[in-house]
Amino acid sequence: MNPILMAFLGGLVTWGVTAAGAAMVFFFKEIKPKVLNLMLGFASGIMLAASFWSLLLPALELSEDSPLPWLPVVVGFGFGGLFLFGADKLIPHVHHVEDEPRGGISKVSRNSIRRSVLLVTAITLHNIPEGLSFGIAFGSVGTVEKATTAGAIILVVGIALQNFPEGAAVSIPLRRDGHSRLKSFMYGQASGIVEPIAAVFGAMLASSVRSILPYALSFAAGAMVFVVVEELIPESQNDSHLYGHAATIGTMLGFMVMTTLDIALG
């Protein structure tokens, strides 16, 4: 099958799982903090494992014949984090429903821009590297010897697993904040719509320009790690003194699940 088409279908899957997570708002009005911490920790572990096994390690293997095999990995990884850092500063958004808007919004604008839109903007921004990652993985099949369709599918599965709690973590707090169930669901699922678009772009890039593949893979990894360290882990540790080690256990479980999927099945 055409790698670009496969990347698009993979994006539809991850978007669909995000929508399934957001649909939890029809059954629950709130998530117990301990459960939410566990879910966010699980998502963190999935993304960390995917960043290494599915992105950084293949990037290093692609660069091993170059004079400085570490250079594409380090440069791409750094630029991935820098991209998210810049976007985080420039694009108006909030990270959580209770936060004040960030990104240079004036006091007047704070009264006119809905927090729910800004929250979805933040999640959508952070979904871009996820779509890029498996898009690049599909695009490299056939052009890179060690790249396989099975490996790309495993990456889609891993990202889909972490998208479920992410969708719920958007829609349910919006419901608690006073939005209707339908509106909360629509905002929650909308956060995943960017993944098919980013996946197609990544596949087109990877299949047409092989020389930049190590940089592209590392870029996606750097962006994903930035999201985990900047957003998911701190949020999962909220009130950790009250709820024990739920977030840490979730992170360990997520890493183990993704590692098993990638090594045993990929």
Coordinates of C-alpha atoms in Angstrom, one line a residue, residues 18-157:
T18 CA -8.6 10.3 20.8
A19 CA -12.3 10.7 20.0
A20 CA -13.0 7.5 22.0
G21 CA -11.2 8.9 25.0
A22 CA -13.1 12.1 24.7
A23 CA -16.4 10.1 24.5
M24 CA -15.8 9.1 28.2
V25 CA -17.4 12.5 29.0
F26 CA -20.8 10.9 28.1
F27 CA -20.3 8.5 31.0
F28 CA -18.4 10.4 33.6
K29 CA -18.4 14.0 34.7
E30 CA -15.1 13.9 36.4
I31 CA -12.0 11.6 36.7
K32 CA -10.6 10.7 40.1
P33 CA -7.3 12.5 40.4
K34 CA -5.5 9.3 41.1
V35 CA -6.9 7.7 38.0
L36 CA -6.0 10.8 35.9
N37 CA -2.5 10.8 37.2
L38 CA -2.1 7.1 36.3
M39 CA -3.5 7.7 32.8
L40 CA -1.2 10.7 32.2
G41 CA 1.8 8.7 33.5
F42 CA 0.9 5.8 31.2
A43 CA 0.8 8.2 28.3
S44 CA 4.2 9.6 29.3
G45 CA 5.8 6.1 29.4
I46 CA 4.4 5.3 26.0
M47 CA 5.8 8.5 24.4
L48 CA 9.2 8.1 26.1
A49 CA 9.6 4.5 24.9
A50 CA 8.4 5.4 21.4
S51 CA 10.8 8.3 21.2
F52 CA 13.7 5.9 21.9
W53 CA 12.8 2.6 20.2
S54 CA 10.9 3.9 17.2
L55 CA 12.6 7.2 16.5
L56 CA 16.1 7.8 18.0
L57 CA 17.4 4.2 17.6
P58 CA 16.5 4.0 13.9
A59 CA 17.9 7.5 13.4
L60 CA 21.2 6.4 14.9
E61 CA 21.2 3.2 12.7
L62 CA 20.7 5.4 9.6
S63 CA 23.6 7.6 10.6
E64 CA 26.1 4.9 11.6
D65 CA 28.0 5.1 8.2
S66 CA 28.5 8.8 8.5
P67 CA 31.7 10.3 10.0
L68 CA 29.8 11.7 13.0
P69 CA 26.9 9.2 13.5
W70 CA 25.7 11.1 16.6
L71 CA 25.4 14.4 14.9
P72 CA 22.0 14.0 13.1
V73 CA 20.5 12.5 16.3
V74 CA 21.7 15.3 18.5
V75 CA 20.9 18.1 16.1
G76 CA 17.4 16.7 15.1
F77 CA 16.5 16.0 18.7
G78 CA 17.5 19.5 19.8
F79 CA 15.6 21.2 17.0
G80 CA 12.5 19.1 17.9
G81 CA 12.5 20.5 21.4
L82 CA 13.3 24.0 20.2
F83 CA 10.4 23.9 17.8
L84 CA 7.9 23.0 20.6
F85 CA 9.6 25.6 22.9
G86 CA 9.1 28.3 20.3
A87 CA 5.5 27.3 19.6
D88 CA 4.8 27.1 23.3
K89 CA 5.9 30.8 23.7
L90 CA 4.3 32.2 20.5
I91 CA 0.9 30.5 20.1
P92 CA -1.8 31.6 22.6
H93 CA -3.0 28.7 24.6
V94 CA -3.6 27.3 28.1
H95 CA -2.4 23.9 29.3
H96 CA -5.2 23.2 31.7
V97 CA -8.7 24.5 32.1
E98 CA -7.8 26.3 35.3
D99 CA -4.7 28.1 33.9
E100 CA -4.4 31.6 32.8
P101 CA -3.9 32.0 29.0
R102 CA -0.2 32.1 27.8
G103 CA 1.5 33.4 24.8
G104 CA 1.2 37.1 25.0
I105 CA -2.6 37.5 25.2
S106 CA -3.7 40.9 26.4
K107 CA -6.2 41.4 29.3
V108 CA -8.9 42.3 26.8
S109 CA -8.3 39.2 24.8
R110 CA -8.5 37.1 27.9
N111 CA -12.2 38.0 28.2
S112 CA -13.0 37.3 24.5
I113 CA -11.1 34.0 23.8
R114 CA -12.6 30.9 25.3
R115 CA -10.4 28.9 27.5
S116 CA -11.7 25.7 25.9
V117 CA -10.4 26.8 22.5
L118 CA -7.0 27.6 24.0
L119 CA -6.8 24.3 25.8
V120 CA -7.5 22.4 22.6
T121 CA -4.9 24.5 20.8
A122 CA -2.3 23.4 23.3
I123 CA -3.2 19.7 22.9
T124 CA -3.4 20.0 19.1
L125 CA 0.0 21.7 19.0
H126 CA 1.5 18.8 21.0
N127 CA -0.1 16.2 18.7
I128 CA 1.9 17.4 15.7
P129 CA 5.1 15.5 16.6
E130 CA 3.1 12.3 17.2
G131 CA 1.6 12.4 13.7
L132 CA 5.0 13.3 12.2
S133 CA 6.6 10.3 13.9
F134 CA 4.6 7.5 12.4
G135 CA 4.2 9.4 9.2
I136 CA 8.0 9.4 8.9
A137 CA 8.1 5.7 9.9
F138 CA 5.7 4.8 7.1
G139 CA 7.5 7.0 4.6
S140 CA 10.8 5.4 5.3
V141 CA 9.5 1.9 4.4
G142 CA 11.1 0.8 1.1
T143 CA 13.7 3.5 1.3
V144 CA 15.5 2.4 4.5
E145 CA 16.6 -1.2 4.8
K146 CA 15.6 -1.6 8.5
A147 CA 12.3 0.2 8.3
T148 CA 9.3 -2.1 8.2
T149 CA 5.5 -1.6 7.9
A150 CA 5.1 -3.6 11.1
G151 CA 7.3 -1.2 13.0
A152 CA 5.3 1.8 11.8
I153 CA 2.1 0.1 12.7
I154 CA 3.4 -0.6 16.2
L155 CA 4.2 3.1 16.6
V156 CA 0.6 4.0 15.6
V157 CA -0.7 1.5 18.2

